[in-house]
Coordinates of N, CA and C in Angstrom, one line a residue:
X1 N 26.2 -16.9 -64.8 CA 27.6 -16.2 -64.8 C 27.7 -15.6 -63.4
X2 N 28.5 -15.8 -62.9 CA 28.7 -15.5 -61.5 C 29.7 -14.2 -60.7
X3 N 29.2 -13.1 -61.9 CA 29.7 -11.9 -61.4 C 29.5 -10.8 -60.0
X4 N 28.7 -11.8 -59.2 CA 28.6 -11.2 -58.0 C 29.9 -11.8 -56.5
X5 N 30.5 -13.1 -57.8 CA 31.3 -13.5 -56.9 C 32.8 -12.4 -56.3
X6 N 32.9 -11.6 -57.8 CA 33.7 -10.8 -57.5 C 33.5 -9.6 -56.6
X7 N 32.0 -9.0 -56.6 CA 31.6 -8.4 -55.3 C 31.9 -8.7 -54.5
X8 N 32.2 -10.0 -53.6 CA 32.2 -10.4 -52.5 C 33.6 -10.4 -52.2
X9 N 34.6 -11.0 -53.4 CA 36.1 -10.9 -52.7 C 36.7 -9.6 -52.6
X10 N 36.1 -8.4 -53.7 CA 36.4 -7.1 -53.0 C 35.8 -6.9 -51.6
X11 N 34.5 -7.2 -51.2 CA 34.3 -7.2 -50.1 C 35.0 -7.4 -49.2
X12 N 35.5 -8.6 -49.1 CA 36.2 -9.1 -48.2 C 37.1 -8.6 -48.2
X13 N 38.3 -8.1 -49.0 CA 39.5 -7.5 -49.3 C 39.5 -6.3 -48.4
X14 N 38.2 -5.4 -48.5 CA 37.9 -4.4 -47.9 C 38.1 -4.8 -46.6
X15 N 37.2 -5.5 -45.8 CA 37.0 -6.0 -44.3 C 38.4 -6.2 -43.9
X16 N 39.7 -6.7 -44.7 CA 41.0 -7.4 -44.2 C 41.6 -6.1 -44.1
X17 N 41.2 -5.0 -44.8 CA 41.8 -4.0 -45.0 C 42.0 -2.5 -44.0
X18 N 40.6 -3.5 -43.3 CA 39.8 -2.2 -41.9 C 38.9 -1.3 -42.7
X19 N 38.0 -2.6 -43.7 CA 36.7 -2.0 -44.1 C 35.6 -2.1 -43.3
X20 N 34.6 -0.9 -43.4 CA 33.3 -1.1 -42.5 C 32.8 -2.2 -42.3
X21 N 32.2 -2.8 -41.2 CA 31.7 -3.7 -40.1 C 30.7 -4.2 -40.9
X22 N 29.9 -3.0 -41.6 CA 28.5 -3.8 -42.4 C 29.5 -4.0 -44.1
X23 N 30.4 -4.7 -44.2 CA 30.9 -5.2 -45.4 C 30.6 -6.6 -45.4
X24 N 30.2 -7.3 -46.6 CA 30.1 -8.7 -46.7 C 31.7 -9.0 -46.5
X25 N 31.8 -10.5 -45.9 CA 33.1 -10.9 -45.7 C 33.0 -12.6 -45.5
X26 N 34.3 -12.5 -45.5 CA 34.0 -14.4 -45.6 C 34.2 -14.5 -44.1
X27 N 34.6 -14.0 -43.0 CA 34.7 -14.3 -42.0 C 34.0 -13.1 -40.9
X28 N 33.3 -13.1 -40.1 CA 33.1 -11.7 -38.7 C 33.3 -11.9 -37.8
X29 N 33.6 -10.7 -37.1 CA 34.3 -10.8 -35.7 C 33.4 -11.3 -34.8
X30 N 32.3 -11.9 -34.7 CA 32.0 -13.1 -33.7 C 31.9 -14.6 -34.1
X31 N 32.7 -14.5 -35.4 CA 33.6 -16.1 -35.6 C 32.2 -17.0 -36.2
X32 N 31.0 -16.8 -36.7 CA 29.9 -16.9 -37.4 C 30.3 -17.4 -38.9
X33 N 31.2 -16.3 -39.4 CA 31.5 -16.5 -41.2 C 30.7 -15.5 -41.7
X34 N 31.0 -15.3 -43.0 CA 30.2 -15.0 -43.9 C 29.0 -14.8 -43.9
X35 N 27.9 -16.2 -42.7 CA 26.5 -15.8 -43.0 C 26.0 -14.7 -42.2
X36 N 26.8 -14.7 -40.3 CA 26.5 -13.7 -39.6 C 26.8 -12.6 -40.5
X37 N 27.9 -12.1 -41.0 CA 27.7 -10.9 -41.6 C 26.8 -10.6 -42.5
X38 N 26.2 -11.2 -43.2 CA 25.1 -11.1 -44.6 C 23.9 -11.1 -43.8
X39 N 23.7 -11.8 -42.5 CA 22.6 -11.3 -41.6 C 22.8 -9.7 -41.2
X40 N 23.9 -9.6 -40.8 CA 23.8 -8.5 -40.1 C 23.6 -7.4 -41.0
X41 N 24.1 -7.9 -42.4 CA 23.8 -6.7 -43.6 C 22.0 -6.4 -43.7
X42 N 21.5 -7.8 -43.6 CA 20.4 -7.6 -44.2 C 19.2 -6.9 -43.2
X43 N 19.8 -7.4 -41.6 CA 19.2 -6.5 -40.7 C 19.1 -4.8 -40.9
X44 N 20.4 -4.6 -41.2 CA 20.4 -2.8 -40.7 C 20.0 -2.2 -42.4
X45 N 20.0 -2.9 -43.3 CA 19.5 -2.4 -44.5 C 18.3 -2.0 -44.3
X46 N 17.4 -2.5 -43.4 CA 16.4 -2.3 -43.0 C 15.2 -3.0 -43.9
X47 N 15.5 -3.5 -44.7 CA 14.8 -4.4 -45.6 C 12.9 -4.4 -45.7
X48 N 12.4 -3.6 -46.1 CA 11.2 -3.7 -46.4 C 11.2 -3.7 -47.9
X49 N 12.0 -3.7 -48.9 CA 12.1 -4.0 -49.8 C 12.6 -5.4 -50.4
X50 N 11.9 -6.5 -51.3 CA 12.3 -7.5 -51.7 C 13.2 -7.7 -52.6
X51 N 13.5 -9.0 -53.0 CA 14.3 -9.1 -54.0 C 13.8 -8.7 -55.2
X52 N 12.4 -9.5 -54.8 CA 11.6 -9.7 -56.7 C 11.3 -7.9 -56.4
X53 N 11.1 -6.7 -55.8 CA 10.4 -5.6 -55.7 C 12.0 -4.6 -56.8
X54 N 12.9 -5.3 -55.8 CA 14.5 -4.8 -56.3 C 14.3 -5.2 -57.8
X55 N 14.5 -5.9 -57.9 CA 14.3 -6.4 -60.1 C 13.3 -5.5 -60.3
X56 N 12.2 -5.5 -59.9 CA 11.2 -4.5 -60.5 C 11.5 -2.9 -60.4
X57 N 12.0 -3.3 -59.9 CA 12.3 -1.0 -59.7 C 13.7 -1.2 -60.6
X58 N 14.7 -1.7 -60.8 CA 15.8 -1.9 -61.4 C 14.9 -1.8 -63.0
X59 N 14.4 -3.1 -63.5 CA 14.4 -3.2 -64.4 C 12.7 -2.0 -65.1
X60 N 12.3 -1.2 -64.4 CA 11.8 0.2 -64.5 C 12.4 0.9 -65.2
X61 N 14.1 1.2 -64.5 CA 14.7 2.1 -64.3 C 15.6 1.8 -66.3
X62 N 16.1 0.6 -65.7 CA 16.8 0.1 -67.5 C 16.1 -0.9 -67.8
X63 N 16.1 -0.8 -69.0 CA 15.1 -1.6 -69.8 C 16.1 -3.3 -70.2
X64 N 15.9 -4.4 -70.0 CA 16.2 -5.6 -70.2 C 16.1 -7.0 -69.8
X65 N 16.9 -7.6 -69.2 CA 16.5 -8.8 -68.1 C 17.2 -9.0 -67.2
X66 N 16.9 -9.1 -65.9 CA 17.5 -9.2 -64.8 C 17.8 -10.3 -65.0
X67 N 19.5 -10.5 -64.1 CA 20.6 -11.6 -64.8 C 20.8 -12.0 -63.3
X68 N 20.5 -11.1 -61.8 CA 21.2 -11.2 -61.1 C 20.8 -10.1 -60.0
X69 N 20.7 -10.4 -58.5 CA 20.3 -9.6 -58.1 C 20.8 -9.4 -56.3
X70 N 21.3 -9.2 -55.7 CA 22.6 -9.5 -54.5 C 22.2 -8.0 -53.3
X71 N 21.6 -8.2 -52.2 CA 22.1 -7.0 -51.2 C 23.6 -7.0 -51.1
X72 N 23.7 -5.9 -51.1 CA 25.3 -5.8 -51.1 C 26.0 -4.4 -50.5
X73 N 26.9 -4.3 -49.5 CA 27.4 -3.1 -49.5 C 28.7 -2.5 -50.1
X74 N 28.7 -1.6 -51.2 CA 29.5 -1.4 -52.1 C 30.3 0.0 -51.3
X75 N 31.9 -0.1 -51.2 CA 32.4 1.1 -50.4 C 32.5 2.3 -51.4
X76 N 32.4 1.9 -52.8 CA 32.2 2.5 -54.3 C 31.3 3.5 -54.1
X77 N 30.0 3.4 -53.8 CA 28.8 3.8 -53.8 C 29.1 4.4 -52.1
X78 N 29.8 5.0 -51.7 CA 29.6 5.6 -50.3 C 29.3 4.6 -49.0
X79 N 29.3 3.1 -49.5 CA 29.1 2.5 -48.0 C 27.6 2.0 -47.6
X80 N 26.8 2.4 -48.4 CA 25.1 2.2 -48.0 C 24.8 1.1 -48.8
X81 N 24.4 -0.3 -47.9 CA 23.6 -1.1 -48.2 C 22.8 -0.4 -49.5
X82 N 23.1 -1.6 -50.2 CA 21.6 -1.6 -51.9 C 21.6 -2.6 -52.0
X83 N 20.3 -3.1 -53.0 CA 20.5 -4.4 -53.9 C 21.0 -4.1 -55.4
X84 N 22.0 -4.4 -55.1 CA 22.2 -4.6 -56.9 C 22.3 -5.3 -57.7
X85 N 21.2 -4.9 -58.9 CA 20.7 -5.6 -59.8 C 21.5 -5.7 -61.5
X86 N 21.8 -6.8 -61.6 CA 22.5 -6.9 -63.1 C 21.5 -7.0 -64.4
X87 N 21.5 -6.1 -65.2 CA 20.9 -6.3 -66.2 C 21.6 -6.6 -67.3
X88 N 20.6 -7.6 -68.3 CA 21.5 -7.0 -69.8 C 20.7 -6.8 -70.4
X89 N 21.2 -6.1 -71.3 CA 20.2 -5.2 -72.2 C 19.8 -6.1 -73.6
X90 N 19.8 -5.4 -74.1 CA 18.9 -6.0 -75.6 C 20.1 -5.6 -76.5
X91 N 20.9 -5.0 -76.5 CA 21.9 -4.8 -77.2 C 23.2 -5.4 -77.1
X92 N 23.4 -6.2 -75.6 CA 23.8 -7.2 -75.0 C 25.0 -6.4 -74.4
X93 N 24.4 -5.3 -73.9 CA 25.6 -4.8 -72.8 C 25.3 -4.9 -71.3
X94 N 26.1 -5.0 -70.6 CA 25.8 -5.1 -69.0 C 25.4 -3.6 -68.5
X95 N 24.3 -3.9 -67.4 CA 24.2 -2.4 -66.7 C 23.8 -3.1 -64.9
X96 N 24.6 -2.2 -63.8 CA 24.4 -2.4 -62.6 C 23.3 -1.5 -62.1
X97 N 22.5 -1.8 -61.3 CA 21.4 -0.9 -60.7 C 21.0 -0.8 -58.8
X98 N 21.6 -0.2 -58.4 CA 21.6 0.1 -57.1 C 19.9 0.1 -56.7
X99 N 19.6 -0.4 -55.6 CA 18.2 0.2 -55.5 C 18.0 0.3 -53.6
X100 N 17.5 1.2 -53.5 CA 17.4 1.1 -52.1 C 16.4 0.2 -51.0
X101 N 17.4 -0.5 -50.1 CA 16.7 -2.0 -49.9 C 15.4 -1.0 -48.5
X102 N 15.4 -0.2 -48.8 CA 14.2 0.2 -47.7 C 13.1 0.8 -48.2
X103 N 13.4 1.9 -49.0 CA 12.2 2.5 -49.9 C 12.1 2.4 -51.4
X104 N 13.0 1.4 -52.0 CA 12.7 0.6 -53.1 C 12.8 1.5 -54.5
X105 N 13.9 2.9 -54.0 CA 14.4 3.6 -55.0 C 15.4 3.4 -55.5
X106 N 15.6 4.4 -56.9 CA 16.5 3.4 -57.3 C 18.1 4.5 -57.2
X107 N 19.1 4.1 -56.9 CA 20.1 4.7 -56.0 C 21.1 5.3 -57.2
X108 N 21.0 4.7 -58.3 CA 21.8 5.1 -59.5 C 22.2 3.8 -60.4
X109 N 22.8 4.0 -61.4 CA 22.8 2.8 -62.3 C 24.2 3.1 -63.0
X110 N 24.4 1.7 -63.6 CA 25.7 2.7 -64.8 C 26.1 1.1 -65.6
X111 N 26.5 1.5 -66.7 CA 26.8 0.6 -67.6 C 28.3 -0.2 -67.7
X112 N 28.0 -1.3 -67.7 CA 29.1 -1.8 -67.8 C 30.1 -2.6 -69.3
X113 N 28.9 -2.5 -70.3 CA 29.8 -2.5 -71.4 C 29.9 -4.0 -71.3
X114 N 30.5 -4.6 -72.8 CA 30.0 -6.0 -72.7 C 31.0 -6.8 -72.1
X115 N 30.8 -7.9 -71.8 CA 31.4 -8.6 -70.9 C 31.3 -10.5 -71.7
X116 N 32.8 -11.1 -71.3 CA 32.6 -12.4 -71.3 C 31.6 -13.1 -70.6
X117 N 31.3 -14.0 -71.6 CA 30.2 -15.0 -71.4 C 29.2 -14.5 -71.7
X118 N 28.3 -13.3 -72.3 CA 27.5 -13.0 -72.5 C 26.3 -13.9 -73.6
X119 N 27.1 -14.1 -74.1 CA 26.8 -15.1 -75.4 C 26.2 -16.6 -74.1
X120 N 26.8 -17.4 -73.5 CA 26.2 -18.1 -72.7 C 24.9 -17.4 -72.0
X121 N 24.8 -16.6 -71.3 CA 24.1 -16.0 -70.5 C 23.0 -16.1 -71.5
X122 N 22.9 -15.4 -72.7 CA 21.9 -15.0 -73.9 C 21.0 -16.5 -73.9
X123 N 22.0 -17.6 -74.0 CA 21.5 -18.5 -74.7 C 20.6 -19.1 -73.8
X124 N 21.0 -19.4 -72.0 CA 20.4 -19.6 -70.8 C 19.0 -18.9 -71.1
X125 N 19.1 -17.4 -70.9 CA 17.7 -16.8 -70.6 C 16.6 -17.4 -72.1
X126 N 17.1 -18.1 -73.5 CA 16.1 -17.8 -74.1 C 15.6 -19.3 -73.7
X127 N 16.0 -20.0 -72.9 CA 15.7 -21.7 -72.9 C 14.7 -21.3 -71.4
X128 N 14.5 -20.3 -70.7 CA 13.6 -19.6 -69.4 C 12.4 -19.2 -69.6
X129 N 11.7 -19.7 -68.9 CA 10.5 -19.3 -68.6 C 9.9 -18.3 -66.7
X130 N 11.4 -18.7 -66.7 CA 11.2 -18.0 -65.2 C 12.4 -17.1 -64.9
X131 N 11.8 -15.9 -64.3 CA 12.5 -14.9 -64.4 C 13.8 -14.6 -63.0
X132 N 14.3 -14.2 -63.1 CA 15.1 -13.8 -61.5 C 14.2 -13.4 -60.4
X133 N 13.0 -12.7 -60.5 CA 12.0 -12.0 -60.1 C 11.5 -13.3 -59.2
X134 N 10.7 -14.3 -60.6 CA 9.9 -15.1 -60.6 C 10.9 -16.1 -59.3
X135 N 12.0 -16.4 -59.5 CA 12.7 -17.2 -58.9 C 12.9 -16.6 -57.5
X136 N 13.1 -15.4 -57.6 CA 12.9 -15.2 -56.3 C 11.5 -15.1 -55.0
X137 N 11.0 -14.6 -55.9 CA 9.1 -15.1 -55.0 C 9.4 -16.5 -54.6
X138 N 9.9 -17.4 -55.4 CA 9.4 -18.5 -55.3 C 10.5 -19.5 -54.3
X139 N 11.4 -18.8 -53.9 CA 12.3 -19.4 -52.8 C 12.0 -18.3 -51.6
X140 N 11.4 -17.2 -51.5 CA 11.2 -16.7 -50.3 C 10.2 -17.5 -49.5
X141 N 9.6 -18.6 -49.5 CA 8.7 -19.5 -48.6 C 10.1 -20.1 -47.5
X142 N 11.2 -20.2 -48.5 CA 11.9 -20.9 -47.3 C 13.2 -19.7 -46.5
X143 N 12.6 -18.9 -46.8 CA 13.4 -17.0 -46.0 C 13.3 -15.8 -46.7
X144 N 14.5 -15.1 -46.0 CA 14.7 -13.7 -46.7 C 15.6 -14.4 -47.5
X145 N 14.8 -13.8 -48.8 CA 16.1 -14.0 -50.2 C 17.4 -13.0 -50.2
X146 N 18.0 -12.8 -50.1 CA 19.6 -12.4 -50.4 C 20.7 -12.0 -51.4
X147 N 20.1 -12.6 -52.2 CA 21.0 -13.0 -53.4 C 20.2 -14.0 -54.6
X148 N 19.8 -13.6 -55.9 CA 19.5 -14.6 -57.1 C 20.2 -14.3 -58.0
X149 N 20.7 -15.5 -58.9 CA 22.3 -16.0 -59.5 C 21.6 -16.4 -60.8
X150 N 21.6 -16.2 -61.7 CA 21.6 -17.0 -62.9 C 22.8 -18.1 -62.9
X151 N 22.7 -19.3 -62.6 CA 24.2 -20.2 -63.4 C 23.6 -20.7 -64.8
X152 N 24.8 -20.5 -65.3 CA 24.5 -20.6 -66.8 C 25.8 -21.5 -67.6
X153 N 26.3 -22.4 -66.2 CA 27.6 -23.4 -66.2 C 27.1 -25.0 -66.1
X154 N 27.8 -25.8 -66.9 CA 27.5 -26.9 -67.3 C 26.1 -27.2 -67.5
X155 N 25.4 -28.3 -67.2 CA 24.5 -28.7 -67.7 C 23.1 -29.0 -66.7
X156 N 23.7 -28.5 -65.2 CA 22.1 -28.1 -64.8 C 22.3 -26.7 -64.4
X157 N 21.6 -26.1 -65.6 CA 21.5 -24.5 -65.3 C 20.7 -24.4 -64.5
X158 N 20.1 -23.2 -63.9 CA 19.1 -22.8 -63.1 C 19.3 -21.3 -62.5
X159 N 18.7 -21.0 -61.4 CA 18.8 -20.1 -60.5 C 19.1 -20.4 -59.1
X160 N 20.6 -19.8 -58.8 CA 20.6 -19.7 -57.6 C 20.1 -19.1 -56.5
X161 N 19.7 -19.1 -55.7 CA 19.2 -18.7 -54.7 C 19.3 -18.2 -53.1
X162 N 19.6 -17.5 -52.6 CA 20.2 -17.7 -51.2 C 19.6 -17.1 -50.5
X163 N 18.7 -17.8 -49.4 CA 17.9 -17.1 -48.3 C 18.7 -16.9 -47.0
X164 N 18.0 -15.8 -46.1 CA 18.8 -16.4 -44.6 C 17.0 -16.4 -43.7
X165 N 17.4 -17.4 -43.2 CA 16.2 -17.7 -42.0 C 15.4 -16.4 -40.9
X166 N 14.3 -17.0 -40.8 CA 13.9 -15.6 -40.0 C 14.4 -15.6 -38.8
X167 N 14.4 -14.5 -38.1 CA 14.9 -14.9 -36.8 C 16.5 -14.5 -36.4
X168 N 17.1 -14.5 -37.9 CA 18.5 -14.7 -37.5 C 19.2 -15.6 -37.9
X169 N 18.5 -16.4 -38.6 CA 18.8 -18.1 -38.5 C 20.0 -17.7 -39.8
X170 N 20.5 -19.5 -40.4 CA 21.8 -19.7 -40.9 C 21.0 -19.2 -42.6
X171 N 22.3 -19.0 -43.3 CA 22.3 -19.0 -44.6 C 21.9 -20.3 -45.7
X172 N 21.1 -20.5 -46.2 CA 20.7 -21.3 -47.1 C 20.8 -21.2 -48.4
X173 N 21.6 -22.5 -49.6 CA 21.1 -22.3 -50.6 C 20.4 -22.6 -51.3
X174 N 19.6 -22.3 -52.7 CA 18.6 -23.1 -53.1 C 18.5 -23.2 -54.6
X175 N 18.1 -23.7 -55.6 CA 18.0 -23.8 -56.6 C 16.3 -24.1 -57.4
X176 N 16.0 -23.4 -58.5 CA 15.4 -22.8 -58.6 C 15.3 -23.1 -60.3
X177 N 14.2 -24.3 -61.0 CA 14.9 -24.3 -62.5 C 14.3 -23.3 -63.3
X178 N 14.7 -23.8 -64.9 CA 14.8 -22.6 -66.0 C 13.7 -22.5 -66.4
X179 N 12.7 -23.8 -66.4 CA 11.5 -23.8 -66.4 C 9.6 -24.1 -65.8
X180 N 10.2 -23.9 -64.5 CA 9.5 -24.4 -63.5 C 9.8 -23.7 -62.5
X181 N 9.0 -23.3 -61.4 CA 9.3 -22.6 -60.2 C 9.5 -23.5 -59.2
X182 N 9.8 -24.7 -59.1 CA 10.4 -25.8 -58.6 C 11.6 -25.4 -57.9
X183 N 11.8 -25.5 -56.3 CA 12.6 -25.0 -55.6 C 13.0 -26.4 -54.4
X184 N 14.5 -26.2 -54.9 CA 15.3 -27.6 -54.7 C 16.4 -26.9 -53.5
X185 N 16.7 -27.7 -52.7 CA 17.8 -27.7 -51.8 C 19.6 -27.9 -52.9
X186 N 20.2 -26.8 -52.9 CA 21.4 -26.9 -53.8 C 22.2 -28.1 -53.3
X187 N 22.8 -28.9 -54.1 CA 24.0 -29.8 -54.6 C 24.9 -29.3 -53.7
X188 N 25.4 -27.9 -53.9 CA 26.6 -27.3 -53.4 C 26.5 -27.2 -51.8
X189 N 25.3 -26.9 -51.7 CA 25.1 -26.6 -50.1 C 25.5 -27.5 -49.4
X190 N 26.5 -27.4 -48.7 CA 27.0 -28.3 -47.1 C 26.0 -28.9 -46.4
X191 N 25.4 -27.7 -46.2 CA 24.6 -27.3 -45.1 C 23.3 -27.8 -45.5
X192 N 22.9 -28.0 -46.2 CA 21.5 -28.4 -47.2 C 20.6 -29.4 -46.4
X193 N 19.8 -29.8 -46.0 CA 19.0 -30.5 -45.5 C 18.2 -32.0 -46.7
X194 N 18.6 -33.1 -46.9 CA 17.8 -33.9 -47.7 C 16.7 -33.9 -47.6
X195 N 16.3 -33.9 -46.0 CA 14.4 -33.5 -46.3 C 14.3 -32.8 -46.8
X196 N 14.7 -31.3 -46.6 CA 14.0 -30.2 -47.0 C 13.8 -30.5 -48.8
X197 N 14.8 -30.9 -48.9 CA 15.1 -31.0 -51.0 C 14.3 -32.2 -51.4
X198 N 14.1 -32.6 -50.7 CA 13.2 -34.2 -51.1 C 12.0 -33.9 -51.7
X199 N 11.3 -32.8 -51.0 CA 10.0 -32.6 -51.4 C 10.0 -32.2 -53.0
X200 N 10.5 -32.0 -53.6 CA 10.6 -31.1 -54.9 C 11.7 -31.7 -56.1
X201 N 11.6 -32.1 -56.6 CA 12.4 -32.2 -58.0 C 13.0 -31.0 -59.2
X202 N 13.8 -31.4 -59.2 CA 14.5 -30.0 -60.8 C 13.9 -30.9 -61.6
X203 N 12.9 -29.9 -62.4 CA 12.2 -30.0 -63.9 C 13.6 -29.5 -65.0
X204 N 14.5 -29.4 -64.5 CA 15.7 -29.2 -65.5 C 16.1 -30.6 -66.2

């Protein structure tokens, strides 16, 4: 379920609006896109905290399964870079968990109460053997992770993934199956490299 997508077009809404500079956006003022900015986020976050470390202190803090997990800067939350982490609970309600992408605390949390598609989502994680966590270790070989996505739409589920390169380098996506830590170059990706995805197969 891809409830981080709507993070991003408030995002952007904000940036068109004469939102802060470190806001995700689909476009930045040195004409880059979307990835320059999500670099630039993930620079000044100061990032000694991971993704898989972010699920772990999140799912510390609430008890359930991480569904989802995104650096992000929310102008909601005062404007400071977090990762936030989507859980669902066992009762099958949503909860958001801020954590701090430098010292790996956790910034505050709050519930969100149930939500469509949950019932898909449920049914995804019980067919999983690999966690958002797990999925994210397992695509950091090919960068800084950014962003992991449960898709739980049509018929090759998996985990999304999005690294950005060291260095600076471009945005990458990657995929990641439900049963295997098998890490594939995304379908969707433009930008995707065939070598790079050749090496690996979806066990999905």
């Amino acid at each position: 379920m891809k409830r981080n997508i709507v993070i991003a077009v408030v995002a952007a809404a904000a940036l068109v609006g004469g939102g802060t500079a470190t806001a995700l956006a689909v476009a930045g003022d040195d004409g880059t896109g979307g990835s320059g900015d999500r670099r630039e986020n993930v620079r000044q976050a100061g990032s000694g905290v991971t993704a898989a470390e972010a699920i772990a202190a999140a799912l510390k803090d609430t008890s359930g399964t991480a569904v989802s997990a995104e650096l992000d800067d929310d102008e909601d939350e005062g404007g400071k870079a977090a990762w936030e982490v989507d859980v669902l609970a066992g009762d099958g309600t949503w909860h958001s968990v801020r954590v701090d992408p430098a010292g790996g605390g956790v910034l505050g949390s709050r519930a969100d109460g149930d939500e469509d598609g949950t019932a898909e989502v449920r049914a995804a994680l019980e067919k999983t053997s690999v966690t958002a966590a797990e999925a994210a270790g397992a695509a950091a070989g090919k960068g800084t992770v950014t962003s992991v996505d449960l898709d739980d739409d049509g018929t090759d589920k998996g985990w999304e993934v999005e690294t950005r390169a060291s260095g600076g380098g471009d945005e990458r996506d990657w995929r990641v199956g439900l049963t295997s830590s098998t890490v594939t170059a995304d379908r969707d990706d433009d930008g995707a490299d065939d070598a790079e995805g050749s090496d690996d197969s979806d066990d999905d």
